[in-house]
Every structure is written in structure tokens, then in C-alpha cells.
Amino acid sequence: ERDFQLKRNTQLMISVNLSRLSPVSALTFGSMSLGRTGVHELNRFSDAIRNYKKEFTRWAIPKNMRTVNTGKPLDLSDMPRFGFRPESLGASFSRALPDFTILIVEILALLLGSVIAFRRYDVR
């Protein structure tokens, strides 16, 4: 599974970086980073789930065996809780900054190109 995830993440990052050439994609990725719903946040959430699964399994297997052997109801009071904290606004802003920088550079380049084309145009 780890090899699959590494290959998948590599393909995903290549596709994300190539699509950033489009102003729409740069705006989308920047907005998703600010909204903490982007690819990075999904990966962080998936890692948190994997870590919780390991912790829960370490808790559940002995607990289940004791319950099966004794026939008593299962006590869930010490069950580990899943906790996920989204990244801070500063971290998401720094993640979105390259996308918005690309977007601003593209806007300025297109604006400059249109001004130059307009000035060179002969009305006659």
C-alpha cells in the first residue's frame, strides 16, 4: 500500500504542478489551500486516519479477547478518540501564496501583452 501511495502522490503532484500553468487551476489550488480542503489537507487527514487505525487496533484486539473470554459487555470508556486538527491559517496561507503569485504573474503578463498589442495596432 505504501508503494501505491507513493506512486499515486508522485503522479498527483506532477499533474497539480502542470495544471498550475492555467490561471483557473492556480486560483482553484490557492483557494483550496486557504479553505484547508486541498490535496495536502487530504493527505494529512488520510495519515491521521492510518495512525488512528493502528492505535485503535492496539486497543481493540486485547479488549475484544477479554470480552469474548469473560462474556462481559464491552467497556468503551478507554477507547482512543480520533482527533484531527486542520493546519493553521498561516500555514495554509503560505501554502496558497505560490498559487496566487503564479496567478498574479499570469494576469500581469496577459495585461502587458494586451496593452502592447493595443498600442501597436494601427487604426487606419
PDB file of N, CA and C in Angstrom, residues 11-64:
ATOM      1  N   GLN A  11       2.355  11.024  -9.050  1.00  0.00           N
ATOM      2  CA  GLN A  11       1.523  11.373 -10.203  1.00  0.00           C
ATOM      3  C   GLN A  11       0.649  12.581  -9.904  1.00  0.00           C
ATOM      4  N   LEU A  12       0.105  12.621  -8.711  1.00  0.00           N
ATOM      5  CA  LEU A  12      -0.761  13.725  -8.321  1.00  0.00           C
ATOM      6  C   LEU A  12       0.001  15.043  -8.312  1.00  0.00           C
ATOM      7  N   MET A  13       1.203  15.051  -7.758  1.00  0.00           N
ATOM      8  CA  MET A  13       1.985  16.286  -7.693  1.00  0.00           C
ATOM      9  C   MET A  13       2.424  16.734  -9.082  1.00  0.00           C
ATOM     10  N   ILE A  14       2.747  15.795  -9.961  1.00  0.00           N
ATOM     11  CA  ILE A  14       3.095  16.156 -11.338  1.00  0.00           C
ATOM     12  C   ILE A  14       1.898  16.802 -12.028  1.00  0.00           C
ATOM     13  N   SER A  15       0.732  16.201 -11.873  1.00  0.00           N
ATOM     14  CA  SER A  15      -0.458  16.748 -12.523  1.00  0.00           C
ATOM     15  C   SER A  15      -0.853  18.100 -11.931  1.00  0.00           C
ATOM     16  N   VAL A  16      -0.713  18.254 -10.620  1.00  0.00           N
ATOM     17  CA  VAL A  16      -1.031  19.535  -9.979  1.00  0.00           C
ATOM     18  C   VAL A  16      -0.085  20.617 -10.472  1.00  0.00           C
ATOM     19  N   ASN A  17       1.202  20.326 -10.520  1.00  0.00           N
ATOM     20  CA  ASN A  17       2.177  21.323 -10.949  1.00  0.00           C
ATOM     21  C   ASN A  17       2.012  21.689 -12.421  1.00  0.00           C
ATOM     22  N   LEU A  18       1.675  20.725 -13.267  1.00  0.00           N
ATOM     23  CA  LEU A  18       1.429  21.042 -14.672  1.00  0.00           C
ATOM     24  C   LEU A  18       0.157  21.868 -14.852  1.00  0.00           C
ATOM     25  N   SER A  19      -0.857  21.556 -14.093  1.00  0.00           N
ATOM     26  CA  SER A  19      -2.114  22.284 -14.250  1.00  0.00           C
ATOM     27  C   SER A  19      -2.044  23.686 -13.671  1.00  0.00           C
ATOM     28  N   ARG A  20      -1.049  23.969 -12.832  1.00  0.00           N
ATOM     29  CA  ARG A  20      -0.901  25.319 -12.277  1.00  0.00           C
ATOM     30  C   ARG A  20      -0.591  26.361 -13.351  1.00  0.00           C
ATOM     31  N   LEU A  21      -0.211  25.918 -14.542  1.00  0.00           N
ATOM     32  CA  LEU A  21       0.037  26.858 -15.632  1.00  0.00           C
ATOM     33  C   LEU A  21      -1.249  27.574 -16.046  1.00  0.00           C
ATOM     34  N   SER A  22      -2.375  26.963 -15.777  1.00  0.00           N
ATOM     35  CA  SER A  22      -3.662  27.578 -16.081  1.00  0.00           C
ATOM     36  C   SER A  22      -4.057  28.517 -14.941  1.00  0.00           C
ATOM     37  N   PRO A  23      -4.505  29.737 -15.261  1.00  0.00           N
ATOM     38  CA  PRO A  23      -4.939  30.654 -14.197  1.00  0.00           C
ATOM     39  C   PRO A  23      -6.091  30.093 -13.361  1.00  0.00           C
ATOM     40  N   VAL A  24      -6.971  29.360 -13.993  1.00  0.00           N
ATOM     41  CA  VAL A  24      -8.104  28.785 -13.260  1.00  0.00           C
ATOM     42  C   VAL A  24      -7.612  27.768 -12.227  1.00  0.00           C
ATOM     43  N   SER A  25      -6.657  26.939 -12.620  1.00  0.00           N
ATOM     44  CA  SER A  25      -6.120  25.949 -11.690  1.00  0.00           C
ATOM     45  C   SER A  25      -5.347  26.608 -10.558  1.00  0.00           C
ATOM     46  N   ALA A  26      -4.577  27.649 -10.884  1.00  0.00           N
ATOM     47  CA  ALA A  26      -3.835  28.349  -9.833  1.00  0.00           C
ATOM     48  C   ALA A  26      -4.806  28.954  -8.819  1.00  0.00           C
ATOM     49  N   LEU A  27      -5.891  29.550  -9.304  1.00  0.00           N
ATOM     50  CA  LEU A  27      -6.893  30.102  -8.399  1.00  0.00           C
ATOM     51  C   LEU A  27      -7.575  29.004  -7.584  1.00  0.00           C
ATOM     52  N   THR A  28      -7.878  27.893  -8.238  1.00  0.00           N
ATOM     53  CA  THR A  28      -8.537  26.780  -7.548  1.00  0.00           C
ATOM     54  C   THR A  28      -7.655  26.203  -6.456  1.00  0.00           C
ATOM     55  N   PHE A  29      -6.388  25.920  -6.788  1.00  0.00           N
ATOM     56  CA  PHE A  29      -5.495  25.336  -5.782  1.00  0.00           C
ATOM     57  C   PHE A  29      -5.210  26.307  -4.652  1.00  0.00           C
ATOM     58  N   GLY A  30      -5.057  27.591  -4.974  1.00  0.00           N
ATOM     59  CA  GLY A  30      -4.843  28.582  -3.928  1.00  0.00           C
ATOM     60  C   GLY A  30      -6.043  28.701  -3.005  1.00  0.00           C
ATOM     61  N   SER A  31      -7.235  28.705  -3.588  1.00  0.00           N
ATOM     62  CA  SER A  31      -8.458  28.789  -2.779  1.00  0.00           C
ATOM     63  C   SER A  31      -8.651  27.542  -1.924  1.00  0.00           C
ATOM     64  N   MET A  32      -8.339  26.385  -2.487  1.00  0.00           N
ATOM     65  CA  MET A  32      -8.465  25.146  -1.706  1.00  0.00           C
ATOM     66  C   MET A  32      -7.466  25.135  -0.556  1.00  0.00           C
ATOM     67  N   SER A  33      -6.276  25.670  -0.778  1.00  0.00           N
ATOM     68  CA  SER A  33      -5.298  25.726   0.304  1.00  0.00           C
ATOM     69  C   SER A  33      -5.767  26.667   1.407  1.00  0.00           C
ATOM     70  N   LEU A  34      -6.309  27.826   1.016  1.00  0.00           N
ATOM     71  CA  LEU A  34      -6.823  28.752   2.030  1.00  0.00           C
ATOM     72  C   LEU A  34      -8.020  28.175   2.770  1.00  0.00           C
ATOM     73  N   GLY A  35      -8.853  27.444   2.049  1.00  0.00           N
ATOM     74  CA  GLY A  35     -10.025  26.829   2.673  1.00  0.00           C
ATOM     75  C   GLY A  35      -9.720  25.536   3.403  1.00  0.00           C
ATOM     76  N   ARG A  36      -8.456  25.128   3.359  1.00  0.00           N
ATOM     77  CA  ARG A  36      -7.989  23.896   4.016  1.00  0.00           C
ATOM     78  C   ARG A  36      -8.738  22.667   3.506  1.00  0.00           C
ATOM     79  N   THR A  37      -8.966  22.642   2.194  1.00  0.00           N
ATOM     80  CA  THR A  37      -9.628  21.500   1.570  1.00  0.00           C
ATOM     81  C   THR A  37      -8.808  20.933   0.421  1.00  0.00           C
ATOM     82  N   GLY A  38      -7.553  21.294   0.337  1.00  0.00           N
ATOM     83  CA  GLY A  38      -6.724  20.895  -0.781  1.00  0.00           C
ATOM     84  C   GLY A  38      -6.148  19.497  -0.649  1.00  0.00           C
ATOM     85  N   VAL A  39      -5.286  19.186  -1.587  1.00  0.00           N
ATOM     86  CA  VAL A  39      -4.665  17.869  -1.663  1.00  0.00           C
ATOM     87  C   VAL A  39      -3.805  17.613  -0.420  1.00  0.00           C
ATOM     88  N   HIS A  40      -3.078  18.631   0.014  1.00  0.00           N
ATOM     89  CA  HIS A  40      -2.211  18.464   1.189  1.00  0.00           C
ATOM     90  C   HIS A  40      -3.037  18.124   2.433  1.00  0.00           C
ATOM     91  N   GLU A  41      -4.157  18.798   2.585  1.00  0.00           N
ATOM     92  CA  GLU A  41      -5.000  18.543   3.753  1.00  0.00           C
ATOM     93  C   GLU A  41      -5.612  17.146   3.687  1.00  0.00           C
ATOM     94  N   LEU A  42      -5.965  16.697   2.484  1.00  0.00           N
ATOM     95  CA  LEU A  42      -6.468  15.337   2.318  1.00  0.00           C
ATOM     96  C   LEU A  42      -5.409  14.322   2.717  1.00  0.00           C
ATOM     97  N   ASN A  43      -4.165  14.547   2.314  1.00  0.00           N
ATOM     98  CA  ASN A  43      -3.079  13.638   2.693  1.00  0.00           C
ATOM     99  C   ASN A  43      -2.858  13.640   4.201  1.00  0.00           C
ATOM    100  N   ARG A  44      -2.918  14.816   4.827  1.00  0.00           N
ATOM    101  CA  ARG A  44      -2.769  14.887   6.287  1.00  0.00           C
ATOM    102  C   ARG A  44      -3.895  14.128   6.987  1.00  0.00           C
ATOM    103  N   PHE A  45      -5.125  14.273   6.469  1.00  0.00           N
ATOM    104  CA  PHE A  45      -6.265  13.576   7.059  1.00  0.00           C
ATOM    105  C   PHE A  45      -6.129  12.070   6.899  1.00  0.00           C
ATOM    106  N   SER A  46      -5.691  11.629   5.715  1.00  0.00           N
ATOM    107  CA  SER A  46      -5.501  10.189   5.472  1.00  0.00           C
ATOM    108  C   SER A  46      -4.424   9.622   6.395  1.00  0.00           C
ATOM    109  N   ASP A  47      -3.343  10.371   6.608  1.00  0.00           N
ATOM    110  CA  ASP A  47      -2.292   9.929   7.536  1.00  0.00           C
ATOM    111  C   ASP A  47      -2.833   9.827   8.957  1.00  0.00           C
ATOM    112  N   ALA A  48      -3.658  10.797   9.357  1.00  0.00           N
ATOM    113  CA  ALA A  48      -4.240  10.759  10.697  1.00  0.00           C
ATOM    114  C   ALA A  48      -5.151   9.547  10.864  1.00  0.00           C
ATOM    115  N   ILE A  49      -5.904   9.209   9.834  1.00  0.00           N
ATOM    116  CA  ILE A  49      -6.773   8.031   9.893  1.00  0.00           C
ATOM    117  C   ILE A  49      -5.937   6.759  10.005  1.00  0.00           C
ATOM    118  N   ARG A  50      -4.864   6.674   9.201  1.00  0.00           N
ATOM    119  CA  ARG A  50      -3.995   5.491   9.278  1.00  0.00           C
ATOM    120  C   ARG A  50      -3.388   5.347  10.671  1.00  0.00           C
ATOM    121  N   ASN A  51      -2.928   6.442  11.245  1.00  0.00           N
ATOM    122  CA  ASN A  51      -2.345   6.388  12.593  1.00  0.00           C
ATOM    123  C   ASN A  51      -3.388   5.993  13.631  1.00  0.00           C
ATOM    124  N   TYR A  52      -4.608   6.530  13.480  1.00  0.00           N
ATOM    125  CA  TYR A  52      -5.660   6.182  14.422  1.00  0.00           C
ATOM    126  C   TYR A  52      -6.039   4.703  14.281  1.00  0.00           C
ATOM    127  N   LYS A  53      -6.037   4.201  13.066  1.00  0.00           N
ATOM    128  CA  LYS A  53      -6.377   2.792  12.847  1.00  0.00           C
ATOM    129  C   LYS A  53      -5.407   1.889  13.599  1.00  0.00           C
ATOM    130  N   LYS A  54      -4.111   2.224  13.551  1.00  0.00           N
ATOM    131  CA  LYS A  54      -3.122   1.436  14.289  1.00  0.00           C
ATOM    132  C   LYS A  54      -3.376   1.517  15.791  1.00  0.00           C
ATOM    133  N   GLU A  55      -3.627   2.727  16.273  1.00  0.00           N
ATOM    134  CA  GLU A  55      -3.878   2.917  17.708  1.00  0.00           C
ATOM    135  C   GLU A  55      -5.152   2.194  18.141  1.00  0.00           C
ATOM    136  N   PHE A  56      -6.193   2.292  17.334  1.00  0.00           N
ATOM    137  CA  PHE A  56      -7.451   1.639  17.666  1.00  0.00           C
ATOM    138  C   PHE A  56      -7.300   0.122  17.664  1.00  0.00           C
ATOM    139  N   THR A  57      -6.540  -0.407  16.705  1.00  0.00           N
ATOM    140  CA  THR A  57      -6.328  -1.854  16.633  1.00  0.00           C
ATOM    141  C   THR A  57      -5.584  -2.344  17.870  1.00  0.00           C
ATOM    142  N   ARG A  58      -4.549  -1.584  18.287  1.00  0.00           N
ATOM    143  CA  ARG A  58      -3.827  -1.968  19.516  1.00  0.00           C
ATOM    144  C   ARG A  58      -4.742  -1.956  20.727  1.00  0.00           C
ATOM    145  N   TRP A  59      -5.744  -1.080  20.725  1.00  0.00           N
ATOM    146  CA  TRP A  59      -6.679  -1.036  21.843  1.00  0.00           C
ATOM    147  C   TRP A  59      -7.737  -2.130  21.718  1.00  0.00           C
ATOM    148  N   ALA A  60      -8.257  -2.351  20.501  1.00  0.00           N
ATOM    149  CA  ALA A  60      -9.432  -3.200  20.316  1.00  0.00           C
ATOM    150  C   ALA A  60      -9.136  -4.685  20.430  1.00  0.00           C
ATOM    151  N   ILE A  61      -8.003  -5.148  19.930  1.00  0.00           N
ATOM    152  CA  ILE A  61      -7.743  -6.583  19.911  1.00  0.00           C
ATOM    153  C   ILE A  61      -7.676  -7.163  21.325  1.00  0.00           C
ATOM    154  N   PRO A  62      -6.886  -6.620  22.227  1.00  0.00           N
ATOM    155  CA  PRO A  62      -6.901  -7.198  23.585  1.00  0.00           C
ATOM    156  C   PRO A  62      -8.250  -7.018  24.286  1.00  0.00           C
ATOM    157  N   LYS A  63      -8.899  -5.885  24.029  1.00  0.00           N
ATOM    158  CA  LYS A  63     -10.191  -5.610  24.661  1.00  0.00           C
ATOM    159  C   LYS A  63     -11.228  -6.627  24.195  1.00  0.00           C
ATOM    160  N   ASN A  64     -11.232  -6.943  22.919  1.00  0.00           N
ATOM    161  CA  ASN A  64     -12.179  -7.898  22.366  1.00  0.00           C
ATOM    162  C   ASN A  64     -11.919  -9.293  22.906  1.00  0.00           C
TER     163      ASN A  64
END
